[in-house]
């Protein structure tokens, strides 16, 4: 069973990393990405959780890629976890999905748009799994205390919060770093989503844009503020990824970025 405490204290000099492709596109790619990230994080002594969405429920266009099939994708996530002995995380969108996904992964993630859905939070809590709730782009950091309370009041104190920026106008997001320590005051690990916070949603094309060139900037600032963990979507070929390629980090750049972030972490301890 995944222990949050181990993520926070396994190596006092490092943050933990939640990373992987936006969506599970196939078994070979998922295994290749997981193996590459694990090789890097083992070398750098960074606790690692593999991330992959088994289904994308929130798409601008009805024709956008949503997944390869729920059971097929969840079994791939399960295989990644078992083959590399690492925890895995995926999103859930409706209450009925909580128990289904919990049978395959270690962490259930609540998407930002759904962070106020009481039934969904309670269903996730009831599985006993770690629940990672993404802060809504439309909410203050302080408002996330109610999400934490809903889960803990359901008998599950294994909660994490992830910041992914705040809505700024119609097609941009900004990050208010004051929110990270505020959410940490609720007694839970706080993660910075370094890729979704750079999205440019609601583009006229129906495909979300992004500014991946600023991933390093977002990540450095988060570590400097004291984030417990980082969330980074990464892919060996973002331009041809089936989902959210516009704001993903090229996998070839991950190790260099993490080395820089470790230096920042060491400088503030």
mmCIF file of C-alpha atoms in Angstrom:
data_model
loop_
_atom_site.group_PDB
_atom_site.id
_atom_site.type_symbol
_atom_site.label_atom_id
_atom_site.label_comp_id
_atom_site.label_asym_id
_atom_site.label_seq_id
_atom_site.Cartn_x
_atom_site.Cartn_y
_atom_site.Cartn_z
ATOM 1 C CA UNK A 1 0.000 0.000 0.000
ATOM 2 C CA UNK A 2 1.328 3.440 -0.950
ATOM 3 C CA UNK A 3 2.298 5.481 2.103
ATOM 4 C CA UNK A 4 2.232 9.243 1.641
ATOM 5 C CA UNK A 5 4.792 9.626 4.421
ATOM 6 C CA UNK A 6 7.335 7.681 2.369
ATOM 7 C CA UNK A 7 6.837 10.051 -0.541
ATOM 8 C CA UNK A 8 7.497 13.017 1.711
ATOM 9 C CA UNK A 9 10.353 11.624 3.781
ATOM 10 C CA UNK A 10 11.998 8.800 1.845
ATOM 11 C CA UNK A 11 14.719 11.271 0.899
ATOM 12 C CA UNK A 12 14.549 14.516 2.856
ATOM 13 C CA UNK A 13 16.489 16.352 0.158
ATOM 14 C CA UNK A 14 14.072 15.546 -2.640
ATOM 15 C CA UNK A 15 10.501 16.164 -3.729
ATOM 16 C CA UNK A 16 8.468 13.315 -5.224
ATOM 17 C CA UNK A 17 7.437 13.098 -8.873
ATOM 18 C CA UNK A 18 4.114 12.152 -10.412
ATOM 19 C CA UNK A 19 4.796 11.766 -14.128
ATOM 20 C CA UNK A 20 3.831 9.952 -17.302
ATOM 21 C CA UNK A 21 1.805 10.498 -20.463
ATOM 22 C CA UNK A 22 -1.472 12.388 -20.422
ATOM 23 C CA UNK A 23 -3.380 9.327 -21.619
ATOM 24 C CA UNK A 24 -2.590 5.638 -21.920
ATOM 25 C CA UNK A 25 -2.076 5.242 -25.671
ATOM 26 C CA UNK A 26 -0.863 1.638 -25.634
ATOM 27 C CA UNK A 27 1.070 -0.904 -23.581
ATOM 28 C CA UNK A 28 4.473 -0.602 -25.237
ATOM 29 C CA UNK A 29 4.567 3.176 -24.967
ATOM 30 C CA UNK A 30 3.402 3.172 -21.341
ATOM 31 C CA UNK A 31 6.061 0.623 -20.361
ATOM 32 C CA UNK A 32 8.788 2.490 -22.243
ATOM 33 C CA UNK A 33 7.906 5.827 -20.641
ATOM 34 C CA UNK A 34 7.657 4.302 -17.168
ATOM 35 C CA UNK A 35 11.011 2.530 -17.532
ATOM 36 C CA UNK A 36 12.735 5.704 -18.727
ATOM 37 C CA UNK A 37 11.342 7.837 -15.918
ATOM 38 C CA UNK A 38 12.120 5.180 -13.307
ATOM 39 C CA UNK A 39 15.726 4.939 -14.500
ATOM 40 C CA UNK A 40 16.083 8.697 -14.049
ATOM 41 C CA UNK A 41 14.314 8.914 -10.691
ATOM 42 C CA UNK A 42 16.228 5.955 -9.256
ATOM 43 C CA UNK A 43 19.478 7.637 -10.270
ATOM 44 C CA UNK A 44 18.404 10.910 -8.660
ATOM 45 C CA UNK A 45 16.694 9.295 -5.639
ATOM 46 C CA UNK A 46 13.326 10.858 -6.370
ATOM 47 C CA UNK A 47 10.195 8.903 -5.304
ATOM 48 C CA UNK A 48 8.112 8.271 -8.433
ATOM 49 C CA UNK A 49 4.419 7.665 -9.130
ATOM 50 C CA UNK A 50 3.536 6.751 -12.729
ATOM 51 C CA UNK A 51 0.636 8.773 -14.128
ATOM 52 C CA UNK A 52 -1.653 7.878 -17.005
ATOM 53 C CA UNK A 53 -5.330 8.593 -17.670
ATOM 54 C CA UNK A 54 -7.306 5.502 -18.654
ATOM 55 C CA UNK A 55 -9.933 7.762 -20.202
ATOM 56 C CA UNK A 56 -10.124 11.476 -21.001
ATOM 57 C CA UNK A 57 -13.615 12.681 -20.145
ATOM 58 C CA UNK A 58 -13.048 16.428 -20.498
ATOM 59 C CA UNK A 59 -12.369 17.255 -24.145
ATOM 60 C CA UNK A 60 -13.216 20.408 -26.083
ATOM 61 C CA UNK A 61 -14.323 18.577 -29.220
ATOM 62 C CA UNK A 62 -16.447 15.470 -29.393
ATOM 63 C CA UNK A 63 -14.034 13.998 -31.943
ATOM 64 C CA UNK A 64 -10.988 14.269 -29.633
ATOM 65 C CA UNK A 65 -9.182 11.137 -28.432
ATOM 66 C CA UNK A 66 -10.660 9.816 -25.197
ATOM 67 C CA UNK A 67 -8.925 6.476 -24.718
ATOM 68 C CA UNK A 68 -8.234 2.949 -25.894
ATOM 69 C CA UNK A 69 -10.914 1.365 -23.716
ATOM 70 C CA UNK A 70 -11.302 1.555 -19.947
ATOM 71 C CA UNK A 71 -10.419 -2.011 -18.978
ATOM 72 C CA UNK A 72 -7.579 -2.229 -21.489
ATOM 73 C CA UNK A 73 -5.978 0.980 -20.236
ATOM 74 C CA UNK A 74 -6.452 0.108 -16.560
ATOM 75 C CA UNK A 75 -4.811 -3.277 -17.104
ATOM 76 C CA UNK A 76 -1.850 -1.491 -18.682
ATOM 77 C CA UNK A 77 -1.567 0.733 -15.621
ATOM 78 C CA UNK A 78 -1.698 -2.356 -13.425
ATOM 79 C CA UNK A 79 1.063 -4.000 -15.494
ATOM 80 C CA UNK A 80 3.262 -0.899 -15.213
ATOM 81 C CA UNK A 81 2.854 -0.929 -11.445
ATOM 82 C CA UNK A 82 3.640 -4.621 -11.076
ATOM 83 C CA UNK A 83 6.459 -4.826 -13.607
ATOM 84 C CA UNK A 84 8.395 -1.887 -12.168
ATOM 85 C CA UNK A 85 7.141 -2.103 -8.575
ATOM 86 C CA UNK A 86 5.980 1.519 -8.570
ATOM 87 C CA UNK A 87 2.718 3.187 -7.528
ATOM 88 C CA UNK A 88 0.356 4.399 -10.254
ATOM 89 C CA UNK A 89 -2.284 7.113 -10.496
ATOM 90 C CA UNK A 90 -5.225 7.751 -12.807
ATOM 91 C CA UNK A 91 -8.195 10.119 -13.000
ATOM 92 C CA UNK A 92 -11.771 9.199 -12.204
ATOM 93 C CA UNK A 93 -14.783 11.199 -13.328
ATOM 94 C CA UNK A 94 -17.897 9.642 -11.795
ATOM 95 C CA UNK A 95 -18.620 7.964 -8.473
ATOM 96 C CA UNK A 96 -19.155 4.576 -10.099
ATOM 97 C CA UNK A 97 -15.610 4.633 -11.486
ATOM 98 C CA UNK A 98 -13.899 4.852 -8.088
ATOM 99 C CA UNK A 99 -14.070 1.184 -7.117
ATOM 100 C CA UNK A 100 -13.338 0.074 -10.665
ATOM 101 C CA UNK A 101 -10.154 2.132 -10.986
ATOM 102 C CA UNK A 102 -9.068 1.379 -7.410
ATOM 103 C CA UNK A 103 -8.744 -2.286 -8.353
ATOM 104 C CA UNK A 104 -5.867 -1.390 -10.694
ATOM 105 C CA UNK A 105 -4.060 1.705 -9.322
ATOM 106 C CA UNK A 106 -2.706 3.093 -6.045
ATOM 107 C CA UNK A 107 -3.869 6.717 -6.291
ATOM 108 C CA UNK A 108 -7.209 8.049 -7.493
ATOM 109 C CA UNK A 109 -7.041 11.539 -8.941
ATOM 110 C CA UNK A 110 -9.962 13.940 -8.955
ATOM 111 C CA UNK A 111 -9.847 16.318 -11.949
ATOM 112 C CA UNK A 112 -9.869 20.039 -11.209
ATOM 113 C CA UNK A 113 -13.301 20.625 -12.738
ATOM 114 C CA UNK A 114 -14.745 17.961 -10.406
ATOM 115 C CA UNK A 115 -13.051 18.900 -7.132
ATOM 116 C CA UNK A 116 -16.341 20.072 -5.577
ATOM 117 C CA UNK A 117 -18.299 16.921 -6.480
ATOM 118 C CA UNK A 118 -19.140 15.561 -3.037
ATOM 119 C CA UNK A 119 -20.338 12.121 -4.153
ATOM 120 C CA UNK A 120 -17.194 11.638 -6.239
ATOM 121 C CA UNK A 121 -14.878 12.576 -3.368
ATOM 122 C CA UNK A 122 -16.719 10.314 -0.934
ATOM 123 C CA UNK A 123 -16.636 7.403 -3.395
ATOM 124 C CA UNK A 124 -12.892 7.858 -3.890
ATOM 125 C CA UNK A 125 -12.350 8.043 -0.130
ATOM 126 C CA UNK A 126 -14.348 4.832 0.397
ATOM 127 C CA UNK A 127 -11.823 2.828 -1.642
ATOM 128 C CA UNK A 128 -9.118 3.473 0.965
ATOM 129 C CA UNK A 129 -6.731 4.555 -1.775
ATOM 130 C CA UNK A 130 -4.706 7.754 -1.689
ATOM 131 C CA UNK A 131 -6.859 10.524 -3.198
ATOM 132 C CA UNK A 132 -5.157 13.336 -5.104
ATOM 133 C CA UNK A 133 -7.529 16.262 -5.636
ATOM 134 C CA UNK A 134 -6.628 18.872 -8.217
ATOM 135 C CA UNK A 135 -7.556 22.410 -7.222
ATOM 136 C CA UNK A 136 -10.227 23.881 -9.454
ATOM 137 C CA UNK A 137 -9.035 26.684 -11.705
ATOM 138 C CA UNK A 138 -12.015 28.623 -10.369
ATOM 139 C CA UNK A 139 -11.265 28.176 -6.644
ATOM 140 C CA UNK A 140 -9.016 29.795 -4.090
ATOM 141 C CA UNK A 141 -6.432 27.651 -2.347
ATOM 142 C CA UNK A 142 -8.315 28.096 0.923
ATOM 143 C CA UNK A 143 -11.465 26.594 -0.560
ATOM 144 C CA UNK A 144 -9.688 23.263 -1.007
ATOM 145 C CA UNK A 145 -9.904 22.653 2.728
ATOM 146 C CA UNK A 146 -13.502 21.563 2.161
ATOM 147 C CA UNK A 147 -12.387 18.906 -0.329
ATOM 148 C CA UNK A 148 -9.867 17.611 2.219
ATOM 149 C CA UNK A 149 -12.537 17.598 4.923
ATOM 150 C CA UNK A 150 -14.989 15.614 2.761
ATOM 151 C CA UNK A 151 -12.420 12.869 2.260
ATOM 152 C CA UNK A 152 -11.172 12.793 5.844
ATOM 153 C CA UNK A 153 -14.713 12.866 7.234
ATOM 154 C CA UNK A 154 -15.348 9.749 5.138
ATOM 155 C CA UNK A 155 -12.650 7.942 7.108
ATOM 156 C CA UNK A 156 -9.730 8.342 4.700
ATOM 157 C CA UNK A 157 -6.866 10.624 5.735
ATOM 158 C CA UNK A 158 -4.712 9.714 2.722
ATOM 159 C CA UNK A 159 -5.183 12.961 0.803
ATOM 160 C CA UNK A 160 -2.995 15.064 -1.495
ATOM 161 C CA UNK A 161 -3.773 18.355 -3.220
ATOM 162 C CA UNK A 162 -2.462 19.536 -6.577
ATOM 163 C CA UNK A 163 -2.376 23.119 -7.832
ATOM 164 C CA UNK A 164 -2.788 23.562 -11.588
ATOM 165 C CA UNK A 165 -3.202 27.312 -11.899
ATOM 166 C CA UNK A 166 -6.113 29.726 -11.888
ATOM 167 C CA UNK A 167 -8.310 30.885 -14.736
ATOM 168 C CA UNK A 168 -7.065 34.181 -16.125
ATOM 169 C CA UNK A 169 -9.411 35.528 -18.747
ATOM 170 C CA UNK A 170 -10.869 33.078 -21.236
ATOM 171 C CA UNK A 171 -7.761 31.386 -22.643
ATOM 172 C CA UNK A 172 -5.001 31.471 -20.075
ATOM 173 C CA UNK A 173 -3.994 30.376 -16.574
ATOM 174 C CA UNK A 174 -1.743 31.877 -13.909
ATOM 175 C CA UNK A 175 -0.156 30.292 -10.844
ATOM 176 C CA UNK A 176 -0.490 31.968 -7.457
ATOM 177 C CA UNK A 177 2.310 30.412 -5.422
ATOM 178 C CA UNK A 178 0.829 31.699 -2.168
ATOM 179 C CA UNK A 179 -1.632 28.834 -2.503
ATOM 180 C CA UNK A 180 0.964 26.097 -1.989
ATOM 181 C CA UNK A 181 1.827 26.863 1.654
ATOM 182 C CA UNK A 182 -1.822 27.692 2.329
ATOM 183 C CA UNK A 183 -2.893 24.223 1.193
ATOM 184 C CA UNK A 184 0.002 22.623 3.078
ATOM 185 C CA UNK A 185 -1.446 24.164 6.243
ATOM 186 C CA UNK A 186 -4.306 21.629 5.910
ATOM 187 C CA UNK A 187 -1.801 18.905 6.834
ATOM 188 C CA UNK A 188 -1.580 17.250 3.395
ATOM 189 C CA UNK A 189 1.154 16.981 0.755
ATOM 190 C CA UNK A 190 0.852 19.619 -1.956
ATOM 191 C CA UNK A 191 1.895 19.046 -5.553
ATOM 192 C CA UNK A 192 2.468 21.537 -8.376
ATOM 193 C CA UNK A 193 1.162 20.501 -11.778
ATOM 194 C CA UNK A 194 3.869 21.996 -13.978
ATOM 195 C CA UNK A 195 2.255 21.137 -17.304
ATOM 196 C CA UNK A 196 -1.508 21.711 -17.008
ATOM 197 C CA UNK A 197 -0.826 25.071 -15.338
ATOM 198 C CA UNK A 198 0.625 26.146 -18.699
ATOM 199 C CA UNK A 199 -2.421 25.210 -20.739
ATOM 200 C CA UNK A 200 -4.205 27.749 -22.920
ATOM 201 C CA UNK A 201 -7.734 26.332 -22.929
ATOM 202 C CA UNK A 202 -10.735 27.105 -25.122
ATOM 203 C CA UNK A 203 -8.822 27.795 -28.310
ATOM 204 C CA UNK A 204 -10.956 28.430 -31.383
ATOM 205 C CA UNK A 205 -9.545 25.248 -32.957
ATOM 206 C CA UNK A 206 -11.112 23.168 -30.187
ATOM 207 C CA UNK A 207 -7.664 21.886 -29.190
ATOM 208 C CA UNK A 208 -6.098 23.228 -25.994
ATOM 209 C CA UNK A 209 -2.840 25.102 -26.463
ATOM 210 C CA UNK A 210 0.066 25.482 -24.069
ATOM 211 C CA UNK A 211 3.465 26.983 -23.237
ATOM 212 C CA UNK A 212 5.778 24.027 -22.535
ATOM 213 C CA UNK A 213 8.829 26.261 -22.750
ATOM 214 C CA UNK A 214 7.843 27.581 -19.302
ATOM 215 C CA UNK A 215 7.686 24.194 -17.556
ATOM 216 C CA UNK A 216 11.125 24.781 -16.032
ATOM 217 C CA UNK A 217 10.025 28.183 -14.722
ATOM 218 C CA UNK A 218 6.888 26.798 -13.067
ATOM 219 C CA UNK A 219 8.780 23.846 -11.582
ATOM 220 C CA UNK A 220 11.675 25.906 -10.205
ATOM 221 C CA UNK A 221 9.308 28.334 -8.520
ATOM 222 C CA UNK A 222 7.268 25.498 -7.005
ATOM 223 C CA UNK A 223 10.334 23.838 -5.508
ATOM 224 C CA UNK A 224 11.585 27.179 -4.207
ATOM 225 C CA UNK A 225 8.248 27.739 -2.461
ATOM 226 C CA UNK A 226 8.463 24.269 -0.903
ATOM 227 C CA UNK A 227 6.137 22.021 -2.907
ATOM 228 C CA UNK A 228 6.160 18.422 -1.668
ATOM 229 C CA UNK A 229 5.855 16.993 -5.151
ATOM 230 C CA UNK A 230 5.660 17.816 -8.836
ATOM 231 C CA UNK A 231 3.217 16.597 -11.487
ATOM 232 C CA UNK A 232 4.679 16.541 -15.007
ATOM 233 C CA UNK A 233 3.099 15.016 -18.080
ATOM 234 C CA UNK A 234 5.806 13.789 -20.422
ATOM 235 C CA UNK A 235 5.968 12.001 -23.748
ATOM 236 C CA UNK A 236 8.764 10.999 -26.139
ATOM 237 C CA UNK A 237 7.006 12.837 -28.992
ATOM 238 C CA UNK A 238 4.615 15.484 -27.620
ATOM 239 C CA UNK A 239 3.730 16.790 -31.083
ATOM 240 C CA UNK A 240 2.156 13.431 -31.916
ATOM 241 C CA UNK A 241 0.694 12.604 -28.501
ATOM 242 C CA UNK A 242 -2.985 11.756 -28.621
ATOM 243 C CA UNK A 243 -3.873 14.108 -25.759
ATOM 244 C CA UNK A 244 -2.521 17.416 -24.389
ATOM 245 C CA UNK A 245 0.653 17.352 -26.459
ATOM 246 C CA UNK A 246 0.742 21.169 -26.537
ATOM 247 C CA UNK A 247 1.767 21.439 -22.893
ATOM 248 C CA UNK A 248 3.712 18.204 -22.249
ATOM 249 C CA UNK A 249 7.442 17.954 -21.568
ATOM 250 C CA UNK A 250 9.547 16.062 -24.067
ATOM 251 C CA UNK A 251 10.782 12.977 -22.206
ATOM 252 C CA UNK A 252 14.332 13.627 -23.421
ATOM 253 C CA UNK A 253 14.386 16.833 -21.329
ATOM 254 C CA UNK A 254 13.191 15.325 -18.048
ATOM 255 C CA UNK A 255 16.520 14.324 -16.475
ATOM 256 C CA UNK A 256 18.126 17.703 -17.087
ATOM 257 C CA UNK A 257 15.112 19.445 -15.561
ATOM 258 C CA UNK A 258 15.088 17.243 -12.467
ATOM 259 C CA UNK A 259 18.802 17.825 -11.869
ATOM 260 C CA UNK A 260 18.178 21.570 -11.880
ATOM 261 C CA UNK A 261 15.272 21.173 -9.486
ATOM 262 C CA UNK A 262 17.316 19.115 -7.046
ATOM 263 C CA UNK A 263 19.832 21.956 -6.935
ATOM 264 C CA UNK A 264 17.043 24.402 -6.123
ATOM 265 C CA UNK A 265 15.752 22.083 -3.409
ATOM 266 C CA UNK A 266 19.207 21.727 -1.858
ATOM 267 C CA UNK A 267 19.664 25.490 -1.886
ATOM 268 C CA UNK A 268 16.532 26.146 0.209
ATOM 269 C CA UNK A 269 16.894 23.388 2.810
#
